[in-house]
């Protein structure tokens, strides 16, 4: 059986690793390069070019070169290059195919089993797309795991004391995740995760490039813009280890060459607004985990962008990381002064390679080469279904440990209903329309009076974080099992803002839910009262009073606007209706009891 390798399919660079003799290691290409640029060029004639060669061609033919395809995973773009089979999945498959060839050349044997990593905040469509890309490249994808989870394995966190909690700050080329993990009885559990699937080093490069373009008079063609973007990335990398860098682009235009000094201070002024966007996600993850930054033992930096000194300073500041200062000339007794006031900032792991190394460790665990250190990921957003009244009923809450399975029983809302629409949702809002629709399907069942049908709906998320929905009619046993596919195009920013929106609209959403639930109960009360009046009006002394109470409830329901109405007045009107229909309820009960006794022969 072949080895199971680990793959970090990155936005700007990708890497592949394997465990040999108990040690994880990166598999370099024939030239010794450990990272593969995630770039694919589609020439007008010939086969696609992947990696370093594609990146070189990018400045000459940028319109036929795809970069950062990972940012488009899970969307419905047909092609990222006009006239070519270059969907995000197909581009990613070419990168994964190149990594496979690289691994087989390095190992001297066939390799077709892999663990592939994704950002923790990738939604179901993006995970499905990643798995499909792996399969198209000839891989048997054994597991999809979160990048921060893989980084935790690479750092050897299984050696931490029981109950230790760490944060993994993962800022790559195009995505950002902050995950909080805890070690419990040898098991890593992700307590919370938060992030942005469209934020990373690419945005810093774009900001530098935009600044450089202001130094150029007139418009630049596509080649000129590509050269500036390449120079921006080179300057950013250089300024991680130096204070100043001279950017030189001869003949950027036929009559113009660009030469400009670019300092670390210039870089940090451009990068700071972008990096500050990660602060909100850090705070939200801590809030979700019910923790303070001082509860953490360490903060691990992962992703090439974390090499930037500004990133390290900001993260240390946000998490109140301990700073040690050497004080000479004093003798101090005891050990209290050695204790850190906050978490340690862990920069010891190679930020570009940690994720691939961790994925290879997971692969070795799956193949039995290494003893298992279990990692339990969590769902980044709640999953549920739409219920009558347009509300979302949560089946699997946000931050539930996966694999996960949960279900609930539902019934029909109207008489004679013969099918139930199962509308699968993802999000944190109370109203279905405010959440992300993952898919819909219908389950047919035997016609039944209102409340007579019983349909069980079960959600199951596998270890890859991929959702499967089952709906079963408990009367007939008829069922449907639907794997949720990446057929829905939803923008990444909608996903990343979902939690913030739920907080912002929390009171408004809860008011809407209370109104909808009260309105449904009011509708039931009105229907029951009308049915009773139709059957027994002539036997009641207060039929007119009941009519007036019904009219009062209906008036309040009709005056509601966008799930908002006078809730106290509605509750009072329904309570009044309940009170005046007590004689009617007693009469209905008496008639039902009388009919039952006659059927049993007790009464003539």
Coordinates of C-alpha atoms in Angstrom, one line a residue:
X1 CA 0.0 0.0 0.0
X2 CA 1.4 3.4 -1.0
X3 CA 2.2 6.1 1.5
X4 CA -0.3 8.8 2.3
X5 CA 1.3 12.2 1.7
X6 CA 0.2 15.6 3.0
X7 CA -0.6 18.5 0.7
X8 CA -0.9 22.2 1.5
X9 CA -2.8 23.5 -1.5
X10 CA -2.0 27.2 -1.0
X11 CA -3.2 30.4 -2.6
X12 CA 0.3 31.5 -3.7
X13 CA 2.4 28.5 -3.0
X14 CA 1.7 24.8 -2.5
X15 CA 3.8 22.1 -0.8
X16 CA 3.8 18.3 -0.4
X17 CA 5.3 16.3 2.4
X18 CA 5.6 12.7 3.6
X19 CA 6.6 10.9 6.8
X20 CA 9.6 8.6 6.5
X21 CA 11.2 6.8 9.4
X22 CA 8.9 8.6 11.7
X23 CA 9.9 12.1 10.6
X24 CA 7.9 14.4 8.4
X25 CA 9.7 16.1 5.5
X26 CA 9.0 18.3 2.5
X27 CA 9.4 16.6 -0.9
X28 CA 11.4 19.1 -3.1
X29 CA 11.4 19.1 -6.9
X30 CA 14.4 18.2 -9.0
X31 CA 16.0 21.6 -8.5
X32 CA 15.6 21.4 -4.8
X33 CA 12.7 23.9 -4.6
X34 CA 10.5 23.1 -1.6
X35 CA 7.5 25.3 -2.6
X36 CA 5.6 25.1 -5.8
X37 CA 4.1 28.5 -7.0
X38 CA 0.3 28.0 -7.3
X39 CA 0.4 29.5 -10.8
X40 CA -0.8 27.9 -14.1
X41 CA -0.2 29.3 -17.6
X42 CA -2.4 28.3 -20.5
X43 CA -0.4 28.9 -23.8
X44 CA -2.3 29.6 -27.0
X45 CA -0.9 26.3 -28.2
X46 CA 0.2 23.4 -26.1
X47 CA -0.3 22.0 -22.6
X48 CA -0.7 24.1 -19.5
X49 CA 2.5 25.1 -17.6
X50 CA 2.5 24.9 -13.8
X51 CA 4.7 26.3 -11.1
X52 CA 7.9 28.3 -11.5
X53 CA 7.8 28.4 -15.3
X54 CA 4.2 29.6 -15.2
X55 CA 5.2 32.4 -12.8
X56 CA 8.0 33.5 -15.1
X57 CA 5.6 33.7 -18.1
X58 CA 3.0 35.6 -16.0
X59 CA 4.7 39.0 -16.6
X60 CA 4.7 38.4 -20.4
X61 CA 1.2 36.9 -20.7
X62 CA -0.8 37.8 -17.6
X63 CA -4.1 37.4 -19.3
X64 CA -3.4 33.7 -19.9
X65 CA -2.0 33.0 -16.5
X66 CA -4.0 32.0 -13.4
X67 CA -2.9 33.0 -9.9
X68 CA -4.7 32.6 -6.6
X69 CA -7.3 30.2 -8.0
X70 CA -7.9 29.0 -4.4
X71 CA -9.8 32.3 -3.8
X72 CA -12.4 31.2 -6.3
X73 CA -12.9 27.6 -5.1
X74 CA -16.5 26.6 -4.6
X75 CA -17.8 29.3 -7.0
X76 CA -19.4 28.7 -10.3
X77 CA -16.9 30.4 -12.6
X78 CA -16.7 28.3 -15.8
X79 CA -13.2 29.5 -16.7
X80 CA -10.5 31.9 -15.3
X81 CA -9.0 32.1 -18.8
X82 CA -11.1 32.8 -21.8
X83 CA -11.5 29.9 -24.1
X84 CA -9.7 27.4 -21.8
X85 CA -10.8 24.6 -19.5
X86 CA -9.6 26.6 -16.5
X87 CA -12.2 26.5 -13.8
X88 CA -10.9 26.9 -10.2
X89 CA -11.2 23.2 -9.8
X90 CA -9.4 22.4 -13.0
X91 CA -6.6 24.8 -12.2
X92 CA -6.2 23.4 -8.7
X93 CA -6.2 19.9 -10.2
X94 CA -3.3 20.8 -12.5
X95 CA -1.3 22.1 -9.4
X96 CA -2.1 18.9 -7.5
X97 CA -1.1 16.8 -10.5
X98 CA 2.2 18.6 -10.6
X99 CA 2.7 17.9 -6.9
X100 CA 2.0 14.2 -7.5
X101 CA 4.7 14.0 -10.2
X102 CA 7.1 15.8 -7.9
X103 CA 6.4 13.4 -5.1
X104 CA 6.8 10.3 -7.3
X105 CA 10.1 11.6 -8.6
X106 CA 11.4 12.2 -5.1
X107 CA 10.2 8.9 -3.6
X108 CA 10.8 6.7 -6.7
X109 CA 7.4 5.0 -6.4
X110 CA 3.8 5.5 -7.3
X111 CA 1.9 7.8 -4.9
X112 CA -1.9 8.3 -5.1
X113 CA -3.2 8.8 -1.6
X114 CA -3.3 12.2 0.1
X115 CA -4.5 14.3 2.9
X116 CA -5.3 17.8 1.6
X117 CA -5.6 20.9 3.8
X118 CA -8.1 23.7 3.5
X119 CA -8.7 26.9 5.5
X120 CA -10.7 26.3 8.6
X121 CA -13.3 28.7 7.4
X122 CA -13.9 27.0 4.0
X123 CA -17.6 26.2 3.6
X124 CA -19.0 23.0 2.3
X125 CA -18.9 24.0 -1.4
X126 CA -15.2 25.0 -1.1
X127 CA -14.3 21.7 0.6
X128 CA -16.2 19.7 -2.1
X129 CA -14.4 21.6 -4.8
X130 CA -11.0 20.9 -3.2
X131 CA -11.8 17.2 -2.9
X132 CA -13.0 17.1 -6.6
X133 CA -9.7 18.8 -7.7
X134 CA -7.7 16.1 -5.9
X135 CA -9.7 13.4 -7.6
X136 CA -9.3 15.0 -11.0
X137 CA -5.5 15.0 -10.4
X138 CA -5.6 11.2 -9.7
X139 CA -5.4 11.4 -5.9
X140 CA -7.5 9.3 -3.6
X141 CA -8.3 12.0 -1.1
X142 CA -8.2 10.2 2.3
X143 CA -9.0 13.2 4.4
X144 CA -9.7 17.0 4.1
X145 CA -8.3 18.7 7.2
X146 CA -8.2 22.3 8.4
X147 CA -4.9 24.2 7.9
X148 CA -4.6 25.3 11.6
X149 CA -5.3 21.7 12.7
X150 CA -2.4 20.5 10.5
X151 CA -0.1 23.2 11.9
X152 CA -0.9 22.0 15.4
X153 CA 0.3 18.6 14.5
X154 CA 3.5 20.0 12.9
X155 CA 4.3 21.9 16.0
X156 CA 4.2 18.7 18.1
X157 CA 1.5 20.2 20.4
X158 CA 0.7 16.7 21.7
X159 CA 3.6 17.2 24.1
X160 CA 1.8 20.0 25.9
X161 CA 0.4 19.6 29.4
X162 CA -3.2 18.4 29.7
X163 CA -5.7 21.2 29.2
X164 CA -3.3 23.6 27.5
X165 CA -5.0 25.9 25.0
X166 CA -3.2 27.4 22.0
X167 CA -4.2 29.7 19.2
X168 CA -3.1 29.1 15.6
X169 CA -2.8 32.4 13.6
X170 CA -2.7 31.3 10.0
X171 CA -2.2 34.2 7.5
X172 CA -1.3 32.9 4.0
X173 CA -1.3 34.3 0.5
X174 CA -5.1 34.5 0.1
X175 CA -6.8 33.2 3.3
X176 CA -6.8 33.8 7.0
X177 CA -7.8 31.6 9.9
X178 CA -7.6 31.9 13.7
X179 CA -8.3 28.6 15.5
X180 CA -8.2 27.8 19.2
X181 CA -7.3 24.3 20.2
X182 CA -7.2 22.5 23.6
X183 CA -5.5 19.2 24.5
X184 CA -7.8 16.9 26.4
X185 CA -6.7 13.4 27.3
X186 CA -4.4 13.2 24.3
X187 CA -7.1 14.6 22.0
X188 CA -6.9 17.9 20.2
X189 CA -10.2 19.7 20.1
X190 CA -10.8 22.8 18.1
X191 CA -12.7 25.0 20.5
X192 CA -13.4 27.8 18.0
X193 CA -12.4 29.0 14.6
X194 CA -12.9 32.2 12.7
X195 CA -11.5 33.7 9.5
X196 CA -11.7 35.2 6.1
X197 CA -11.3 33.1 2.9
X198 CA -10.4 36.2 0.9
X199 CA -7.8 38.0 3.0
X200 CA -4.0 37.4 2.9
X201 CA -0.7 38.4 1.5
X202 CA -2.1 38.9 -2.0
X203 CA -4.0 42.0 -0.6
X204 CA -0.7 43.4 0.7
X205 CA 0.9 42.9 -2.7
X206 CA -2.1 44.6 -4.3
X207 CA -1.8 47.6 -2.0
X208 CA 2.0 48.0 -2.7
X209 CA 1.3 47.6 -6.5
X210 CA -1.4 50.3 -6.3
X211 CA 1.0 52.6 -4.5
X212 CA 3.7 52.0 -7.1
X213 CA 1.3 52.7 -10.0
X214 CA 0.8 56.2 -8.5
X215 CA 4.4 56.8 -9.3
X216 CA 3.8 56.1 -13.0
X217 CA 2.4 58.7 -15.3
X218 CA -0.4 57.5 -17.6
X219 CA -2.0 54.1 -17.9
X220 CA -0.1 50.8 -17.8
X221 CA -0.8 47.8 -20.0
X222 CA -1.4 44.3 -18.6
X223 CA 2.3 43.4 -18.8
X224 CA 3.3 46.5 -17.0
X225 CA 0.8 45.9 -14.2
X226 CA 2.1 42.3 -13.9
X227 CA 5.7 43.5 -13.6
X228 CA 4.7 46.0 -10.9
X229 CA 2.8 43.2 -9.0
X230 CA 5.8 41.0 -9.1
X231 CA 8.1 43.8 -7.9
X232 CA 5.6 44.5 -5.1
X233 CA 5.9 40.9 -3.8
X234 CA 9.7 40.9 -4.0
X235 CA 9.8 44.2 -2.1
X236 CA 7.5 42.8 0.6
X237 CA 9.6 39.7 1.1
X238 CA 12.9 41.7 1.2
X239 CA 11.6 44.1 3.8
X240 CA 11.0 41.3 6.3
X241 CA 14.8 41.2 6.8
X242 CA 15.9 44.7 5.8
X243 CA 14.8 48.3 6.4
X244 CA 14.8 49.6 2.9
X245 CA 14.6 48.2 -0.7
X246 CA 15.1 49.8 -4.0
X247 CA 12.5 48.9 -6.6
X248 CA 13.9 49.1 -10.2
X249 CA 11.7 48.4 -13.2
X250 CA 13.5 49.5 -16.4
X251 CA 11.4 50.4 -19.4
X252 CA 8.1 49.9 -17.6
X253 CA 6.8 51.9 -20.5
X254 CA 8.7 52.6 -23.7
X255 CA 9.6 56.1 -22.4
X256 CA 9.6 55.4 -18.7
X257 CA 11.6 53.4 -16.1
X258 CA 10.6 53.2 -12.5
X259 CA 13.1 53.6 -9.7
X260 CA 11.9 54.2 -6.2
X261 CA 13.1 53.6 -2.6
X262 CA 10.6 51.6 -0.6
X263 CA 11.1 51.4 3.2
X264 CA 9.7 49.1 5.8
X265 CA 7.8 52.1 7.2
X266 CA 6.2 52.6 3.8
X267 CA 5.3 48.9 3.7
X268 CA 3.8 48.9 7.2
X269 CA 1.7 52.0 6.5
X270 CA 0.1 50.2 3.5
X271 CA -0.2 46.8 5.2
X272 CA -1.5 47.8 8.6
X273 CA -5.2 48.5 7.5
X274 CA -5.2 45.0 5.8
X275 CA -3.7 43.2 8.8
X276 CA -6.0 45.0 11.3
X277 CA -8.9 43.2 9.6
X278 CA -7.7 40.0 11.2
X279 CA -8.1 41.4 14.7
X280 CA -11.9 41.1 14.7
X281 CA -11.6 37.4 13.8
X282 CA -9.1 36.9 16.7
X283 CA -11.5 38.5 19.2
X284 CA -14.5 36.6 17.9
X285 CA -12.7 33.2 18.1
X286 CA -11.7 34.0 21.7
X287 CA -15.3 35.0 22.5
X288 CA -16.7 31.8 20.9
X289 CA -14.3 29.7 23.0
X290 CA -15.3 31.7 26.1
X291 CA -11.7 32.6 26.8
X292 CA -9.3 35.6 27.3
X293 CA -6.0 35.8 25.5
X294 CA -4.2 35.2 28.8
X295 CA -5.8 31.8 29.1
X296 CA -3.6 30.7 26.1
X297 CA -0.2 29.1 26.6
X298 CA 1.0 30.0 23.1
X299 CA 0.1 31.6 19.8
X300 CA 1.5 29.8 16.8
X301 CA 2.2 31.8 13.6
X302 CA 1.6 29.9 10.3
X303 CA 1.6 31.1 6.7
X304 CA 4.2 33.0 4.8
X305 CA 2.7 36.4 5.5
X306 CA 3.5 35.9 9.3
X307 CA 7.2 36.5 8.4
X308 CA 6.5 40.2 8.3
X309 CA 7.7 41.9 11.5
X310 CA 4.5 44.0 11.7
X311 CA 2.4 40.9 11.8
X312 CA 4.4 39.5 14.7
X313 CA 4.2 42.8 16.6
X314 CA 0.4 43.1 16.1
X315 CA -0.3 39.5 17.1
X316 CA 1.9 39.9 20.2
X317 CA 0.0 43.1 21.1
X318 CA -3.5 41.7 20.4
X319 CA -2.9 38.5 22.4
X320 CA -0.9 40.2 25.1
X321 CA 2.0 37.8 24.5
X322 CA 4.8 37.7 27.1
X323 CA 7.9 39.7 26.4
X324 CA 11.1 38.8 28.2
X325 CA 13.7 41.4 28.9
X326 CA 17.1 40.5 30.2
X327 CA 17.9 42.6 33.3
X328 CA 21.6 42.6 34.4
X329 CA 23.2 43.5 37.7
X330 CA 20.4 42.3 40.0
X331 CA 20.0 39.2 42.0
X332 CA 16.4 38.1 42.4
X333 CA 15.2 35.2 44.5
X334 CA 12.3 32.9 43.6
X335 CA 11.0 32.1 40.1
X336 CA 7.9 34.3 39.8
X337 CA 9.7 36.7 37.5
X338 CA 10.2 33.9 35.0
X339 CA 6.5 33.4 34.6
X340 CA 4.9 34.8 31.5
X341 CA 2.0 37.1 31.9
X342 CA 0.5 36.0 28.6
X343 CA 0.9 33.4 25.9
X344 CA 4.3 32.8 24.2
X345 CA 4.5 33.9 20.5
X346 CA 5.6 30.7 18.8
X347 CA 7.6 31.5 15.6
X348 CA 9.7 28.4 15.7
X349 CA 7.9 26.5 13.0
X350 CA 8.6 27.3 9.3
X351 CA 5.4 29.2 8.4
X352 CA 5.5 28.1 4.7
X353 CA 5.9 24.4 5.4
X354 CA 4.1 23.7 8.7
X355 CA 0.7 22.9 7.1
X356 CA 2.1 20.4 4.6
X357 CA 4.2 18.7 7.3
X358 CA 1.1 18.5 9.6
X359 CA -1.0 17.0 6.8
X360 CA 1.7 14.4 6.2
X361 CA 1.6 13.4 9.9
X362 CA -2.2 13.0 9.6
X363 CA -1.6 10.8 6.6
X364 CA 0.9 8.7 8.6
X365 CA -1.7 8.3 11.4
X366 CA -4.3 7.2 8.9
X367 CA -1.9 4.7 7.3
X368 CA -0.8 3.3 10.7
X369 CA 2.8 4.5 10.4
X370 CA 2.4 6.8 13.4
X371 CA 0.4 6.5 16.6
X372 CA -2.8 8.6 16.6
X373 CA -3.0 12.0 18.0
X374 CA -6.6 12.8 17.3
X375 CA -7.7 16.2 16.1
X376 CA -11.3 17.2 16.3
X377 CA -12.3 20.0 14.0
X378 CA -15.5 22.1 14.4
X379 CA -18.2 23.5 12.1
X380 CA -17.5 27.2 11.4
X381 CA -21.2 28.0 10.9
X382 CA -24.5 26.5 12.1
X383 CA -26.4 24.1 9.8
X384 CA -30.1 23.6 9.7
X385 CA -33.4 23.7 7.7
X386 CA -36.1 26.2 7.0
X387 CA -39.3 25.7 8.9
X388 CA -42.8 26.9 8.4
X389 CA -42.9 30.7 8.8
X390 CA -39.5 31.2 7.2
X391 CA -37.3 30.6 10.3
X392 CA -34.1 28.6 10.4
X393 CA -34.2 25.5 12.7
X394 CA -30.6 24.7 13.7
X395 CA -29.7 20.9 13.5
X396 CA -25.9 21.2 14.1
X397 CA -24.8 24.3 15.9
X398 CA -21.8 26.4 15.1
X399 CA -18.5 25.1 16.6
X400 CA -19.8 21.5 16.9
X401 CA -17.0 19.0 16.9
X402 CA -16.8 16.9 13.6
X403 CA -17.5 14.2 12.6
X404 CA -21.0 15.0 13.7
X405 CA -24.5 13.6 13.3
X406 CA -27.8 15.1 14.5
X407 CA -31.4 15.0 13.5
X408 CA -34.9 16.2 14.3
X409 CA -38.5 15.1 13.6
X410 CA -40.8 17.4 11.5
X411 CA -44.4 17.2 10.5
X412 CA -46.8 18.6 7.8
X413 CA -48.1 22.2 8.3
X414 CA -51.4 21.8 6.3
X415 CA -54.1 19.2 5.7
X416 CA -53.6 16.9 2.8
X417 CA -49.9 17.8 2.3
X418 CA -48.2 15.1 0.2
X419 CA -44.6 16.3 0.2
X420 CA -42.1 18.2 2.3
X421 CA -39.5 20.6 1.0
X422 CA -36.2 20.2 2.9
X423 CA -34.3 23.5 2.5
X424 CA -30.8 23.1 3.9
X425 CA -29.2 26.3 5.4
X426 CA -25.9 27.5 6.8
X427 CA -25.5 30.6 8.9
X428 CA -26.2 32.3 12.2
X429 CA -29.4 34.4 11.5
X430 CA -32.8 33.6 12.8
X431 CA -34.7 34.0 9.4
X432 CA -34.0 31.5 6.7
X433 CA -33.8 34.3 4.0
X434 CA -30.8 35.8 5.9
X435 CA -28.8 32.6 5.8
X436 CA -26.9 30.8 3.0
X437 CA -28.9 28.2 1.1
X438 CA -26.9 25.0 0.6
X439 CA -29.6 23.1 -1.4
X440 CA -33.2 22.0 -1.5
X441 CA -35.0 18.7 -2.2
X442 CA -38.4 17.2 -1.7
X443 CA -39.6 14.0 0.1
X444 CA -43.0 12.7 -0.8
X445 CA -45.2 10.9 1.8
X446 CA -48.8 9.7 2.2
X447 CA -51.4 12.4 2.4
X448 CA -52.2 13.2 6.0
X449 CA -54.1 15.7 8.1
X450 CA -52.1 18.6 9.5
X451 CA -49.6 17.3 12.1
X452 CA -50.2 13.7 11.0
X453 CA -47.0 13.1 9.0
X454 CA -43.6 12.3 10.6
X455 CA -40.5 13.1 8.7
X456 CA -37.1 12.7 10.3
X457 CA -34.3 14.9 9.0
X458 CA -30.7 13.9 9.8
X459 CA -27.5 15.9 9.1
X460 CA -24.2 14.1 9.0
X461 CA -20.8 15.8 8.6
X462 CA -17.9 13.5 7.8
X463 CA -14.3 13.9 8.9
X464 CA -13.7 16.1 5.8
X465 CA -16.3 18.5 6.9
X466 CA -18.6 17.5 4.0
X467 CA -22.4 17.5 4.7
X468 CA -24.9 14.7 3.8
X469 CA -28.6 15.2 4.5
X470 CA -31.1 12.3 5.0
X471 CA -34.9 12.7 5.1
X472 CA -37.1 9.8 5.9
X473 CA -40.9 9.3 6.1
X474 CA -41.3 7.2 9.3
X475 CA -44.6 5.8 8.2
X476 CA -43.6 4.3 4.8
X477 CA -39.8 4.2 5.3
X478 CA -39.3 6.2 2.1
X479 CA -36.1 8.2 2.3
X480 CA -33.7 10.4 0.4
X481 CA -30.0 10.9 1.0
X482 CA -28.6 14.0 -0.6
X483 CA -24.8 14.9 -0.5
X484 CA -24.6 18.7 -0.6
X485 CA -22.7 19.6 -3.7
X486 CA -20.8 22.8 -4.6
X487 CA -23.5 23.9 -7.0
X488 CA -24.4 27.1 -5.3
X489 CA -22.4 30.3 -5.9
X490 CA -22.2 32.3 -2.8
X491 CA -19.5 35.0 -2.3
X492 CA -16.9 34.4 0.3
X493 CA -17.5 37.8 2.0
X494 CA -21.1 36.7 2.7
X495 CA -19.8 33.7 4.6
X496 CA -17.1 35.6 6.5
X497 CA -19.5 38.3 7.6
X498 CA -22.2 35.9 8.8
X499 CA -21.2 35.8 12.4
X500 CA -20.7 39.6 12.6
X501 CA -24.1 40.1 11.0
X502 CA -25.7 37.8 13.5
X503 CA -24.3 39.8 16.4
X504 CA -25.2 43.1 14.8
X505 CA -28.8 42.0 14.1
X506 CA -29.2 39.8 17.2
X507 CA -32.1 41.8 18.8
X508 CA -33.8 42.4 15.6
X509 CA -33.6 38.8 14.6
X510 CA -34.9 37.5 17.9
X511 CA -37.8 40.0 17.7
X512 CA -38.6 38.6 14.3
X513 CA -38.5 35.0 15.6
X514 CA -40.7 35.8 18.5
X515 CA -43.2 37.4 16.2
X516 CA -43.2 34.6 13.7
X517 CA -43.6 32.0 16.4
X518 CA -46.4 34.0 18.1
X519 CA -48.1 34.5 14.7
X520 CA -48.1 30.8 13.9
X521 CA -49.7 30.1 17.3
X522 CA -52.2 32.8 16.6
X523 CA -53.1 31.3 13.2
X524 CA -53.6 27.9 14.9
X525 CA -55.9 29.5 17.5
X526 CA -58.0 31.3 14.9
X527 CA -58.3 28.2 12.7
X528 CA -59.4 26.1 15.7
X529 CA -61.9 28.7 16.8
X530 CA -63.4 29.1 13.3
X531 CA -63.7 25.3 12.9
X532 CA -65.5 25.1 16.3
X533 CA -67.9 27.9 15.5
X534 CA -68.8 26.4 12.2
X535 CA -69.8 23.2 14.0
X536 CA -71.4 24.5 17.1
X537 CA -72.4 28.2 16.6
X538 CA -76.1 27.6 17.3
X539 CA -75.3 26.0 20.6
X540 CA -73.2 28.9 21.9
X541 CA -74.3 32.0 23.8
X542 CA -71.1 33.9 23.1
X543 CA -70.6 33.2 19.4
X544 CA -70.5 36.9 18.6
X545 CA -67.9 37.6 21.3
X546 CA -65.7 34.8 19.8
X547 CA -66.1 36.4 16.3
X548 CA -64.9 39.7 17.7
X549 CA -61.9 38.1 19.4
X550 CA -61.0 36.3 16.1
X551 CA -61.2 39.6 14.2
X552 CA -58.9 41.3 16.8
X553 CA -56.3 38.6 16.3
X554 CA -56.5 38.7 12.5
X555 CA -56.3 42.5 12.5
X556 CA -53.0 42.4 14.4
X557 CA -51.6 39.7 12.1
X558 CA -52.6 41.7 9.0
X559 CA -50.9 44.9 10.3
X560 CA -47.5 43.2 10.7
X561 CA -44.8 44.3 8.3
X562 CA -41.8 42.2 7.5
X563 CA -42.1 39.9 10.5
X564 CA -42.5 42.8 12.8
X565 CA -45.7 43.6 14.7
X566 CA -47.1 44.6 18.1
X567 CA -46.1 41.4 19.9
X568 CA -47.6 42.3 23.4
X569 CA -50.9 43.2 21.7
X570 CA -51.0 39.9 19.7
X571 CA -50.3 37.8 22.8
X572 CA -53.0 39.7 24.7
X573 CA -55.5 39.2 21.8
X574 CA -54.7 35.4 21.6
X575 CA -55.0 35.1 25.4
X576 CA -58.4 36.8 25.1
X577 CA -59.4 34.4 22.3
X578 CA -58.4 31.5 24.5
X579 CA -60.5 32.8 27.3
X580 CA -63.7 33.4 25.3
X581 CA -63.5 30.0 23.6
X582 CA -63.4 28.0 26.8
X583 CA -67.1 27.3 26.6
X584 CA -66.6 26.2 23.0
X585 CA -63.7 23.9 24.0
X586 CA -65.8 22.4 26.8
X587 CA -68.6 21.8 24.3
X588 CA -66.3 20.1 21.7
X589 CA -64.8 17.9 24.5
X590 CA -68.3 16.9 25.7
X591 CA -69.4 16.0 22.2
X592 CA -66.2 14.0 21.6
X593 CA -66.7 12.1 24.9
X594 CA -70.4 11.5 24.1
X595 CA -69.5 10.0 20.7
X596 CA -66.8 7.8 22.2
X597 CA -69.3 6.4 24.8
X598 CA -71.9 5.8 22.2
X599 CA -69.4 3.9 20.1
X600 CA -68.6 1.7 23.1
X601 CA -72.3 1.1 23.8
X602 CA -72.4 2.9 27.1
X603 CA -74.9 5.4 25.8
X604 CA -77.9 4.8 23.6

